[in-house]
Coordinates of C-alpha atoms in Angstrom, one line a residue:
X1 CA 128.5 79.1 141.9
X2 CA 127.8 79.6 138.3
X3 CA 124.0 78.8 138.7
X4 CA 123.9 81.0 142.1
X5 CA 125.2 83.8 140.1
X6 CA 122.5 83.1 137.1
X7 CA 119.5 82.5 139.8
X8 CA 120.3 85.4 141.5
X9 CA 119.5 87.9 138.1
X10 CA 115.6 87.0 139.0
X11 CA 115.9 89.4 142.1
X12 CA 117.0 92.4 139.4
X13 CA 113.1 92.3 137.7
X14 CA 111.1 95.2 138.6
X15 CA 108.3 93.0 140.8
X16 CA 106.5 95.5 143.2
X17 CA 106.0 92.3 145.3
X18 CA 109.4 90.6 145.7
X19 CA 108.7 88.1 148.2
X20 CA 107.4 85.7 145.3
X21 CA 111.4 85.5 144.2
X22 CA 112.3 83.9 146.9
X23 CA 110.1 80.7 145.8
X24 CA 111.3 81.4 142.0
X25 CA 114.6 80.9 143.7
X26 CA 114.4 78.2 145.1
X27 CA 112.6 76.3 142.2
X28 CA 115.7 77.1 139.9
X29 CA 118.3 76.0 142.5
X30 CA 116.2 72.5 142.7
X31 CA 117.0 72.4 138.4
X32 CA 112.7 72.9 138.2
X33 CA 110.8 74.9 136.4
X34 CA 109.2 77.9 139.0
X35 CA 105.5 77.5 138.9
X36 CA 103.0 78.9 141.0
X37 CA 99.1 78.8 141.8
X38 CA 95.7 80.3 142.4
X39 CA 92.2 79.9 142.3
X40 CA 89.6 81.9 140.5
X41 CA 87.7 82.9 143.6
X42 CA 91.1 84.0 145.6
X43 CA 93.6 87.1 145.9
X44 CA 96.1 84.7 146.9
X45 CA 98.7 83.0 145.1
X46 CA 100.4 79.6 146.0
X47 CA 104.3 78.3 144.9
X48 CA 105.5 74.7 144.1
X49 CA 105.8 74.0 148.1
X50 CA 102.2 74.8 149.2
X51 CA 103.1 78.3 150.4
X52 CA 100.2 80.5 150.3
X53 CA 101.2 84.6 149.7
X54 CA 97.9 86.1 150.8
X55 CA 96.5 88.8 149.3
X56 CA 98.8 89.0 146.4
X57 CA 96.5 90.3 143.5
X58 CA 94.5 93.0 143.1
X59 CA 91.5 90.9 141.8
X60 CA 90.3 87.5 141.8
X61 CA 90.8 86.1 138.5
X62 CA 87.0 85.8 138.2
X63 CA 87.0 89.5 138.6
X64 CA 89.4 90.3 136.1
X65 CA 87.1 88.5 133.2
X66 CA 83.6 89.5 134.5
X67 CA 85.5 93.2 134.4
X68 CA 86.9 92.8 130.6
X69 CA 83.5 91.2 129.8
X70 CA 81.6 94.1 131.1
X71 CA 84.0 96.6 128.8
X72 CA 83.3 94.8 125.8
X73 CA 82.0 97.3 122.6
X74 CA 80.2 95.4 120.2
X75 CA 83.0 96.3 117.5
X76 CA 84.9 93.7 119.8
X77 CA 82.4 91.2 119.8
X78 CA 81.9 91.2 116.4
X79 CA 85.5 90.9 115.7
X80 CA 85.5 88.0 117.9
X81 CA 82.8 86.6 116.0
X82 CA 84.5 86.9 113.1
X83 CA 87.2 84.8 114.6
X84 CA 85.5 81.8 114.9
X85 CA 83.7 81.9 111.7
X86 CA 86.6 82.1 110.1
X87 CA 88.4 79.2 112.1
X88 CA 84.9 77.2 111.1
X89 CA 85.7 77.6 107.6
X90 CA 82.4 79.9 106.8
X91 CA 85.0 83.2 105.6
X92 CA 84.0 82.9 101.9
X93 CA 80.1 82.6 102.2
X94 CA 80.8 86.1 105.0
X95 CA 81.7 87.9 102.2
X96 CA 78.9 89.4 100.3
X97 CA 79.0 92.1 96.9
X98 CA 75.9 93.8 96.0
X99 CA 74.6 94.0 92.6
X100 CA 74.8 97.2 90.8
X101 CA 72.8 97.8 87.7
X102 CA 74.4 101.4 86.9
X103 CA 77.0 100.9 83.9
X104 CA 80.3 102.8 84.3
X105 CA 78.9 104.7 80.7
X106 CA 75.7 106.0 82.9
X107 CA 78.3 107.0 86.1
X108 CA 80.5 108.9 83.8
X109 CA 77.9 110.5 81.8
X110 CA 76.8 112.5 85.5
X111 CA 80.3 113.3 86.4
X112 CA 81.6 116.3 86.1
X113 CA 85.6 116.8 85.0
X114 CA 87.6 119.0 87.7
X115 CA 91.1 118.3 86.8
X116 CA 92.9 120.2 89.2
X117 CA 90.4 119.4 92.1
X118 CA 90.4 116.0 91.3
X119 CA 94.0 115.8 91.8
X120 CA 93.4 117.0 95.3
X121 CA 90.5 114.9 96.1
X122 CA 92.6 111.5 94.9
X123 CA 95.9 112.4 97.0
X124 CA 93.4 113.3 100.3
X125 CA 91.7 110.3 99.9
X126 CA 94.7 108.5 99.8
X127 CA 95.4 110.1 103.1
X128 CA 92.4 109.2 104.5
X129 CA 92.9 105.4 103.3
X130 CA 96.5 105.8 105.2
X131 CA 94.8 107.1 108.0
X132 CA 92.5 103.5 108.4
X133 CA 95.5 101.3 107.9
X134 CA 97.6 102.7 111.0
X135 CA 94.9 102.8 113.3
X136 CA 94.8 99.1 113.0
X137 CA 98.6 98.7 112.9
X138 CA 101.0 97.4 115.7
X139 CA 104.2 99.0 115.5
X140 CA 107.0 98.2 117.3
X141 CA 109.3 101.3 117.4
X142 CA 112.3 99.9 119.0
X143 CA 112.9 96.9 116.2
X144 CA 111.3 99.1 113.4
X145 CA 108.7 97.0 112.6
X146 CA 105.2 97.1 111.6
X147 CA 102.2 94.0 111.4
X148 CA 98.1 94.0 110.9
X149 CA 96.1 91.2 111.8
X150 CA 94.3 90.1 108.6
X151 CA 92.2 87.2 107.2
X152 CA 94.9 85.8 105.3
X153 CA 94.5 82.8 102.4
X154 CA 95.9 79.2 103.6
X155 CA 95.1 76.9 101.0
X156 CA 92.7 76.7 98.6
X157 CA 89.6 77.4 100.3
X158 CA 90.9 77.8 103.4
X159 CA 91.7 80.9 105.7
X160 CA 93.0 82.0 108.8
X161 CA 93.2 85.3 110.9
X162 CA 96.9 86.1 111.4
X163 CA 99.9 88.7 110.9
X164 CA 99.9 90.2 107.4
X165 CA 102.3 88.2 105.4
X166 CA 104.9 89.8 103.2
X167 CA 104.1 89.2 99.9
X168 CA 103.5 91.8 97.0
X169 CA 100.6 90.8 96.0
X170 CA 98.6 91.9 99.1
X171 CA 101.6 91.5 101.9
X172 CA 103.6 93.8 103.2
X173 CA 105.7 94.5 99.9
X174 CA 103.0 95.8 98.1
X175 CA 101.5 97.8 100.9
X176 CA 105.3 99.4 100.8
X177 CA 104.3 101.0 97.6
X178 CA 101.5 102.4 98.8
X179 CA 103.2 104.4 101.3
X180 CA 106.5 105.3 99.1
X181 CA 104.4 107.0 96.9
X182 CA 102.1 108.7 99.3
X183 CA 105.2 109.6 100.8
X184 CA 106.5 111.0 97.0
X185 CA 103.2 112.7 96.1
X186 CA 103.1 114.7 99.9
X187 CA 106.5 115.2 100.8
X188 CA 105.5 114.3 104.0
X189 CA 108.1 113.2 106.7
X190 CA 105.4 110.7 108.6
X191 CA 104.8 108.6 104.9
X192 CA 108.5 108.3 104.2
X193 CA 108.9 107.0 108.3
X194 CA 105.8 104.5 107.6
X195 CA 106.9 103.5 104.4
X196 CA 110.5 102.6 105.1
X197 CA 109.0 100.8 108.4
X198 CA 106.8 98.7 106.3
X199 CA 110.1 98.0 103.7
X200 CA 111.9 96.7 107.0
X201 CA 109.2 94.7 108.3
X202 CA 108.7 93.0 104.1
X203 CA 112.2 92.1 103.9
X204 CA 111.7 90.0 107.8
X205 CA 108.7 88.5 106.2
X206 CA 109.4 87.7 103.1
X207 CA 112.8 85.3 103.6
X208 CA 109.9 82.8 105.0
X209 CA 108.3 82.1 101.2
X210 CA 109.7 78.6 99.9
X211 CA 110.2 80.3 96.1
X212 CA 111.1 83.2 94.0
X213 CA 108.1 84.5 92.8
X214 CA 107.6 88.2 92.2
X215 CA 104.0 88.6 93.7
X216 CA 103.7 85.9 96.2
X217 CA 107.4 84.7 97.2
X218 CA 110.9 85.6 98.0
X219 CA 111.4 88.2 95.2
X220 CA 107.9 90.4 96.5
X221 CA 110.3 93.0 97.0
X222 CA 112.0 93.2 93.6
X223 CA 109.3 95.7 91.6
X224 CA 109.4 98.0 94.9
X225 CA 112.7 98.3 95.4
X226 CA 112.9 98.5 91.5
X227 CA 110.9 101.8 91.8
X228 CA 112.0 103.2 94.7
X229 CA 115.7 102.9 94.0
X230 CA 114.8 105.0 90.9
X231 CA 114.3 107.9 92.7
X232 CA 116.3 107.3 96.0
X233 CA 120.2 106.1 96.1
X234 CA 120.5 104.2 99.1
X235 CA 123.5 101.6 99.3
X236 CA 121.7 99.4 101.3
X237 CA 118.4 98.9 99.5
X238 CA 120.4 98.5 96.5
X239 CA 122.5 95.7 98.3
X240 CA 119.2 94.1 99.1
X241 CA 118.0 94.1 95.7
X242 CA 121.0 92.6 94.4
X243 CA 120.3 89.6 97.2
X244 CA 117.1 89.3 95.6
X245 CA 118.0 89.3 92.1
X246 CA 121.1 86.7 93.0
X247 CA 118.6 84.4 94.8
X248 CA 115.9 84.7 91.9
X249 CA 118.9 83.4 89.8
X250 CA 119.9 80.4 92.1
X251 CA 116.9 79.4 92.9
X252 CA 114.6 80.2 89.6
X253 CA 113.7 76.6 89.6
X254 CA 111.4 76.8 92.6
X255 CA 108.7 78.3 90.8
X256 CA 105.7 75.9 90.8
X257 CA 103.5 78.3 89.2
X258 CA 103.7 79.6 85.6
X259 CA 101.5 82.5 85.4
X260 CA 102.0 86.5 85.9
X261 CA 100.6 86.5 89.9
X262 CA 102.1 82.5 90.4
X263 CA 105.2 83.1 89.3
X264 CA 107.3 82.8 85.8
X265 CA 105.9 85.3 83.3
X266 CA 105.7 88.5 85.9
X267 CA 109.5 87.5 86.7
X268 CA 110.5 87.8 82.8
X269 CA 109.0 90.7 82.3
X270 CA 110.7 92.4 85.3
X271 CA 114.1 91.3 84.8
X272 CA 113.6 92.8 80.8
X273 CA 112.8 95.9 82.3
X274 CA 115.6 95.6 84.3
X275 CA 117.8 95.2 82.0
X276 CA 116.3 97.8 80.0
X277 CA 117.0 100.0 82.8
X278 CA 120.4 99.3 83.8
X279 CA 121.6 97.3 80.6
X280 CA 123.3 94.7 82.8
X281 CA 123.2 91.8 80.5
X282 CA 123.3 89.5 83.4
X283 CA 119.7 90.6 83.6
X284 CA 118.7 89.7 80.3
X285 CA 120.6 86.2 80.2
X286 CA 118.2 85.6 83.8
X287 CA 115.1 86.7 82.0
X288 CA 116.0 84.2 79.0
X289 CA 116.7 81.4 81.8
X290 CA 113.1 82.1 83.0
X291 CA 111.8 82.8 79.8
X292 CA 112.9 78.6 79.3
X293 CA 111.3 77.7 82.2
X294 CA 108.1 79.0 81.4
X295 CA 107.8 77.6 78.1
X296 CA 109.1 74.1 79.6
X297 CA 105.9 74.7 82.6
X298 CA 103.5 75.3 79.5
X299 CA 104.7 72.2 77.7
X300 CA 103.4 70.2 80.8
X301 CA 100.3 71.6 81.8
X302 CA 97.2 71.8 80.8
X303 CA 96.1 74.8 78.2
X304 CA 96.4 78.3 80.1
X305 CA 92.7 80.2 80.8
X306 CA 92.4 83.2 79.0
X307 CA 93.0 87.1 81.1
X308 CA 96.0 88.5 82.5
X309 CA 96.3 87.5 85.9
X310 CA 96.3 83.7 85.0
X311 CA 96.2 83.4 81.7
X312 CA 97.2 83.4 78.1
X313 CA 96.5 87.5 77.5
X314 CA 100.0 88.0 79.8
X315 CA 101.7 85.0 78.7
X316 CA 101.0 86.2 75.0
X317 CA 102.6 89.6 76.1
X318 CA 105.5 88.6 78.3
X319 CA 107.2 85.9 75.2
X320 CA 106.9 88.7 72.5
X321 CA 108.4 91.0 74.3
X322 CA 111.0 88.6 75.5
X323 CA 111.6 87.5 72.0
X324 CA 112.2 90.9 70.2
X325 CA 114.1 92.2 73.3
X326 CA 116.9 88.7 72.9
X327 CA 116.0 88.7 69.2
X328 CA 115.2 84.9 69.6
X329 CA 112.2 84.0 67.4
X330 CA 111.4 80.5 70.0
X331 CA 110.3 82.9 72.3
X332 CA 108.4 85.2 70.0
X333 CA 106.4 82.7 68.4
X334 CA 105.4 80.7 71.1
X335 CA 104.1 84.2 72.2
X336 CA 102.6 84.3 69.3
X337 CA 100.5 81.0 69.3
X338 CA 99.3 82.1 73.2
X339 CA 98.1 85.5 71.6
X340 CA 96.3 83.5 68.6
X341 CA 95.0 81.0 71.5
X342 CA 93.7 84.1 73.3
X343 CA 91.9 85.0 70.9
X344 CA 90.2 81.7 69.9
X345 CA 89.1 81.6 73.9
X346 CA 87.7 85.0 73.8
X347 CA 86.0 85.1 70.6
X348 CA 84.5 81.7 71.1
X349 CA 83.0 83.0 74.2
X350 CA 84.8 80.3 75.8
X351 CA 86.7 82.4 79.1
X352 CA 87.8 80.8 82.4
X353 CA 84.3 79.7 84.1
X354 CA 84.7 81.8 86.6
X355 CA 84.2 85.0 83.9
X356 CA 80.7 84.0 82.8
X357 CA 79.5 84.3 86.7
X358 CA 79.5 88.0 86.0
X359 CA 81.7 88.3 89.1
X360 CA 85.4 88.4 87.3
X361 CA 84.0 88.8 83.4
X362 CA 85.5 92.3 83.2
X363 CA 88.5 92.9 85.8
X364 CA 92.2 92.7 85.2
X365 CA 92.4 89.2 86.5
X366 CA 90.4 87.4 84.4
X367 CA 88.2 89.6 82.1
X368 CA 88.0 92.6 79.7
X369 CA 90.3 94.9 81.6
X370 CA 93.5 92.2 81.6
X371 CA 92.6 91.3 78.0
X372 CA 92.7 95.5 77.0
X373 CA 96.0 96.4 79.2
X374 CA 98.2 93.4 77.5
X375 CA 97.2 94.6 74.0
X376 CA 97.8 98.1 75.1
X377 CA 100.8 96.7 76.0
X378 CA 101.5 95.0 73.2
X379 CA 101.0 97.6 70.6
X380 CA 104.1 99.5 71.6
X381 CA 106.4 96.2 70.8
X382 CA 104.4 94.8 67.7
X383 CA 101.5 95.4 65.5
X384 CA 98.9 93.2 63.5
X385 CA 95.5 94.0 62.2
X386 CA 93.3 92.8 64.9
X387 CA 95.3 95.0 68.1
X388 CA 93.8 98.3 67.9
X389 CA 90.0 96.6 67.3
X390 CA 90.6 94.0 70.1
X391 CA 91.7 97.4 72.4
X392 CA 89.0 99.6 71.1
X393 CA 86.7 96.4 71.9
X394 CA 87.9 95.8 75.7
X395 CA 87.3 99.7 76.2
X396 CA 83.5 99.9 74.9
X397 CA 82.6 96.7 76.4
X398 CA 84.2 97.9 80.3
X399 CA 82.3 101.3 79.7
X400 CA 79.0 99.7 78.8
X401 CA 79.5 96.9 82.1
X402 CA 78.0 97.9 85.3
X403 CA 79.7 98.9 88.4
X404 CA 81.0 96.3 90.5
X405 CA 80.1 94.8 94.0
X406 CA 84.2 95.1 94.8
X407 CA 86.4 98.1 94.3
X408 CA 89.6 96.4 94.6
X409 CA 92.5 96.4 92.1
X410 CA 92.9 92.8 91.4
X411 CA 88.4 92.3 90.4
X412 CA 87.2 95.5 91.0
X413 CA 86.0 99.2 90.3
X414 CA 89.8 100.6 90.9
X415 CA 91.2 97.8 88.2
X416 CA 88.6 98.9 85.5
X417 CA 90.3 102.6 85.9
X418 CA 93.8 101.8 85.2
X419 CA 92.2 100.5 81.2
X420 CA 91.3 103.9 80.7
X421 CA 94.2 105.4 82.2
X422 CA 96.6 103.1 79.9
X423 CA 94.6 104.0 77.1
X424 CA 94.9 107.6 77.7
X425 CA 98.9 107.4 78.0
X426 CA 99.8 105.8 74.9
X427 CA 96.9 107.9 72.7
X428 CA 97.4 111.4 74.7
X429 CA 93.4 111.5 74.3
X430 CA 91.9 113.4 77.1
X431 CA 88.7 111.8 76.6
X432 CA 89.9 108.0 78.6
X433 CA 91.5 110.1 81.5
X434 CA 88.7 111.9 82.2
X435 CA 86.5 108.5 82.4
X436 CA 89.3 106.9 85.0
X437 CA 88.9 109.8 87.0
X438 CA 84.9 110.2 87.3
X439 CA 84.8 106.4 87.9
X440 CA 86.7 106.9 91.0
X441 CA 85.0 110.0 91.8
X442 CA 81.8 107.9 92.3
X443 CA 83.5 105.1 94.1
X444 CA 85.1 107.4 96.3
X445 CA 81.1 109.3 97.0
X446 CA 79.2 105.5 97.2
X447 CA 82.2 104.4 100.3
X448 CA 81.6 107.8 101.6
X449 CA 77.6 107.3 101.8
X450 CA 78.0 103.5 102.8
X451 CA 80.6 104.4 105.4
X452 CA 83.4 101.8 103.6
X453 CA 85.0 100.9 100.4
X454 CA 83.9 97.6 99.1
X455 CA 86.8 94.8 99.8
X456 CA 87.1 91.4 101.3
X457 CA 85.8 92.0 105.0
X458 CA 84.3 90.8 107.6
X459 CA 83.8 92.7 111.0
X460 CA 86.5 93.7 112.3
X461 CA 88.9 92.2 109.4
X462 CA 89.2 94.6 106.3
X463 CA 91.3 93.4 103.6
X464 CA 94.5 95.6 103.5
X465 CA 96.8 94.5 100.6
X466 CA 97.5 96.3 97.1
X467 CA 95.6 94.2 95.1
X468 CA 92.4 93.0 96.8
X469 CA 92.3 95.7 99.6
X470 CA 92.5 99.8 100.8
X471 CA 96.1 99.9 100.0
X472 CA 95.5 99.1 96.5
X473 CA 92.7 101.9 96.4
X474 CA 94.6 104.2 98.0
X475 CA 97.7 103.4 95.3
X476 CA 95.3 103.8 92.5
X477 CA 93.7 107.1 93.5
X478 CA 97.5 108.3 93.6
X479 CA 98.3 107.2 90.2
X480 CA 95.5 108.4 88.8
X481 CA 96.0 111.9 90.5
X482 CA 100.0 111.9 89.3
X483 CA 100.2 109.0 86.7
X484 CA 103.4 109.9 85.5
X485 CA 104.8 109.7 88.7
X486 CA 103.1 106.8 90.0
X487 CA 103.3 103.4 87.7
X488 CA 100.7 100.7 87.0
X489 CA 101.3 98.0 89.3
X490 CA 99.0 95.5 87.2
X491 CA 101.2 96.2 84.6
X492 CA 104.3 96.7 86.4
X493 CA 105.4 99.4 84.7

């Protein structure tokens, strides 16, 4: 009776042709799985027994794909295209930069400084970027949830087209940020819909990570929620962060990666500032935990490349501060003996190989904008002869480099802004913000004549992320039109 009764829901489906049910039915009652037929050429459909229902579709199944053939763009084919090029493994030789022989010195020098138009320019721009992103989003409005199919990285080498992940680095968490402070700089009741949309869809994705780390892990949400529960009390959010921080202090150990974008170091530096914030000393005894770890992951691997991202320059940065926040002088001077090691790489010429193939040599990940922001950094906690020279020498050499093939956060024209920008906050000269914002003057008027900004893409696939695509533009542009509103995420300020 019990099976009758469940069968029987199949006749409540909103079929226009309810005669099929019968067979459907009947299958279930049998303890089968209802299954039916057709044949490409035919209207007609067949069930499990042989019996034909004639004239059932609209079109032959032939006709339905000669008809979506025929309504292809060639946007579509292209992106389809795309698709199997990167399932072949060809993704990395698709993406092409072109070579620029302008310097950033020669761009600025033709610029002209219009403060308070700039500001406008920046936070329409942003806009604009905004604008991109949801035309290629699917959102679900009944579960509150947001996705983007994007060529995503699988292992090393390898990529695959698939749902945005959630991670900060160029998930779903970062892209949060974006929004929140588009939202923030507008006032606008759309941003603040989309960005709390994108928050709810981050904290679905991000439970799937097998670790804790800060940019690419379980804790992706911790600098986001950090900044937006500055400026909004909301019990909930704040219970979520707590879930993060608890889990970041159960399962700490998980971290496989030592660096700032891996895992450790960007994890002690948040959970100072934390601490800092809120002076919960629960927050400082985690950051010391972590700050252990890292030094025990440095003891057994090999010598750290030199830069920010992946290297010794935030290493350097992230145990001084730790060890003249806990006054504990292990932590400083092993902090110490990265900086000193820094320097040996970088005045020996001797940076991470990928710096010399003039792709990397001056970004934030790698090159002369990391090396610049951790001393900028670094001056505010502790001085030494060489700090203001080795600053002073990361700011000429980015002005006199050219423009980039990328204009990203992570290795592009964007990232080289923010040295400028730093510099111009902790020296109050006018000089440095007025170079940040002429560089991305011109890289806003070169993606207007080309028709794009320059990220990872292929057609029909733009990178979307905060670090390596449009979000990350469009966060930048926002910072540098309200800096003291918006903070440096390659910082994390």
């Amino acid at each position: 009776m019990k099976q009758c009764n469940i069968s029987s829901v199949t006749w409540s489906f909103p079929f226009k042709k309810k005669e099929i049910i019968k067979s459907e039915y009947i299958d279930l009652l049998h303890h089968d799985i209802p299954i039916f037929y057709s044949y490409t050429d035919s209207l007609d459909l067949i069930d499990s027994r042989g019996h034909k229902y004639s004239n059932f579709f609209e079109d032959t199944g032939y006709q339905v794909v000669m008809n979506k053939i025929k309504h292809l763009t060639q946007a579509e084919v292209n992106r389809q295209i795309s698709v199997m090029k990167v399932s072949l493994g060809v993704y990395p030789s698709m993406v092409s930069k072109p070579v620029y022989h302008e310097t950033l010195a020669s761009i600025v020098s033709v610029q002209k400084t219009r403060s308070i138009e700039e500001r406008e320019i920046f936070i329409r721009e942003a806009e604009r970027i905004s604008d991109l992103l949801l035309d290629e989003a699917f959102i679900d409005q009944d579960s509150n949830l947001i996705s983007w199919l994007t060529v995503n990285p699988k292992n090393k080498d390898q990529w695959n087209i698939g749902p945005v992940d959630g991670t900060f680095y160029d998930g779903l968490s970062g892209m949060t940020l974006f929004f929140y402070y588009l939202y923030r700089l507008t006032n606008k009741a759309k941003y603040e819909r989309i960005y709390r949309i994108v928050l709810n869809s981050a904290e679905h994705k991000i439970k799937e990570f097998p670790n804790v780390s800060g940019f690419t892990g379980r804790a992706s949400l911790l600098y986001p929620l950090r900044k937006i529960l500055a400026n909004e009390k909301e019990d909930r959010l704040a219970r979520v962060l707590n879930e993060i921080i608890e889990d970041c202090d159960r399962q700490y150990k998980t971290l496989d990666q030592y660096d700032w974008v891996g895992g450790t170091a960007s994890l002690v530096y948040q959970f100072l500032d934390h601490y800092l914030t809120t002076r919960n000393l629960d927050a400082l005894t985690l950051s010391i935990k972590l700050g252990n770890l890292l030094i025990q992951q440095l003891d057994e691997n090999d010598e750290p490349m030199s830069g920010f991202a992946h290297g010794a320059s935030s290493l350097a940065l992230v145990l001084i501060r730790l060890g003249e926040i806990a006054k504990n002088r292990k932590f400083k001077e092993r902090g110490l003996m990265l900086l000193e090691y820094d320097r040996s790489k970088i005045n020996a010429g001797k940076e991470d190989s990928t710096i010399n193939d003039g792709i990397f040599k001056e970004s934030w990940c790698h090159g002369t904008t990391g090396v610049g922001l951790s001393r900028i950094k670094l001056s505010r906690i502790y001085t030494d002869p060489w700090l203001d020279d080795e600053i002073d020498r990361s700011i000429y050499d980015l002005f006199k480099s050219k423009f980039h093939g990328d204009d990203c956060l992570c290795h592009g024209n964007m990232g080289s802004t923010e040295l400028f920008l730093s510099k111009y906050e902790v020296s109050g000269e006018k000089r440095y913000l007025y170079t940040a914002r002429k560089i991305a003057i011109d890289i806003i008027n070169k993606a207007e004549k080309r028709g794009h900004y320059q990220v990872r893409s292929i057609p029909g696939f733009t990178a979307i992320g905060l670090f390596t695509g449009l979000s990350g533009i469009g966060y930048q542009l926002l910072r540098l039109a309200d800096h003291k509103t918006v903070p440096s995420v390659l910082t994390l300020d």
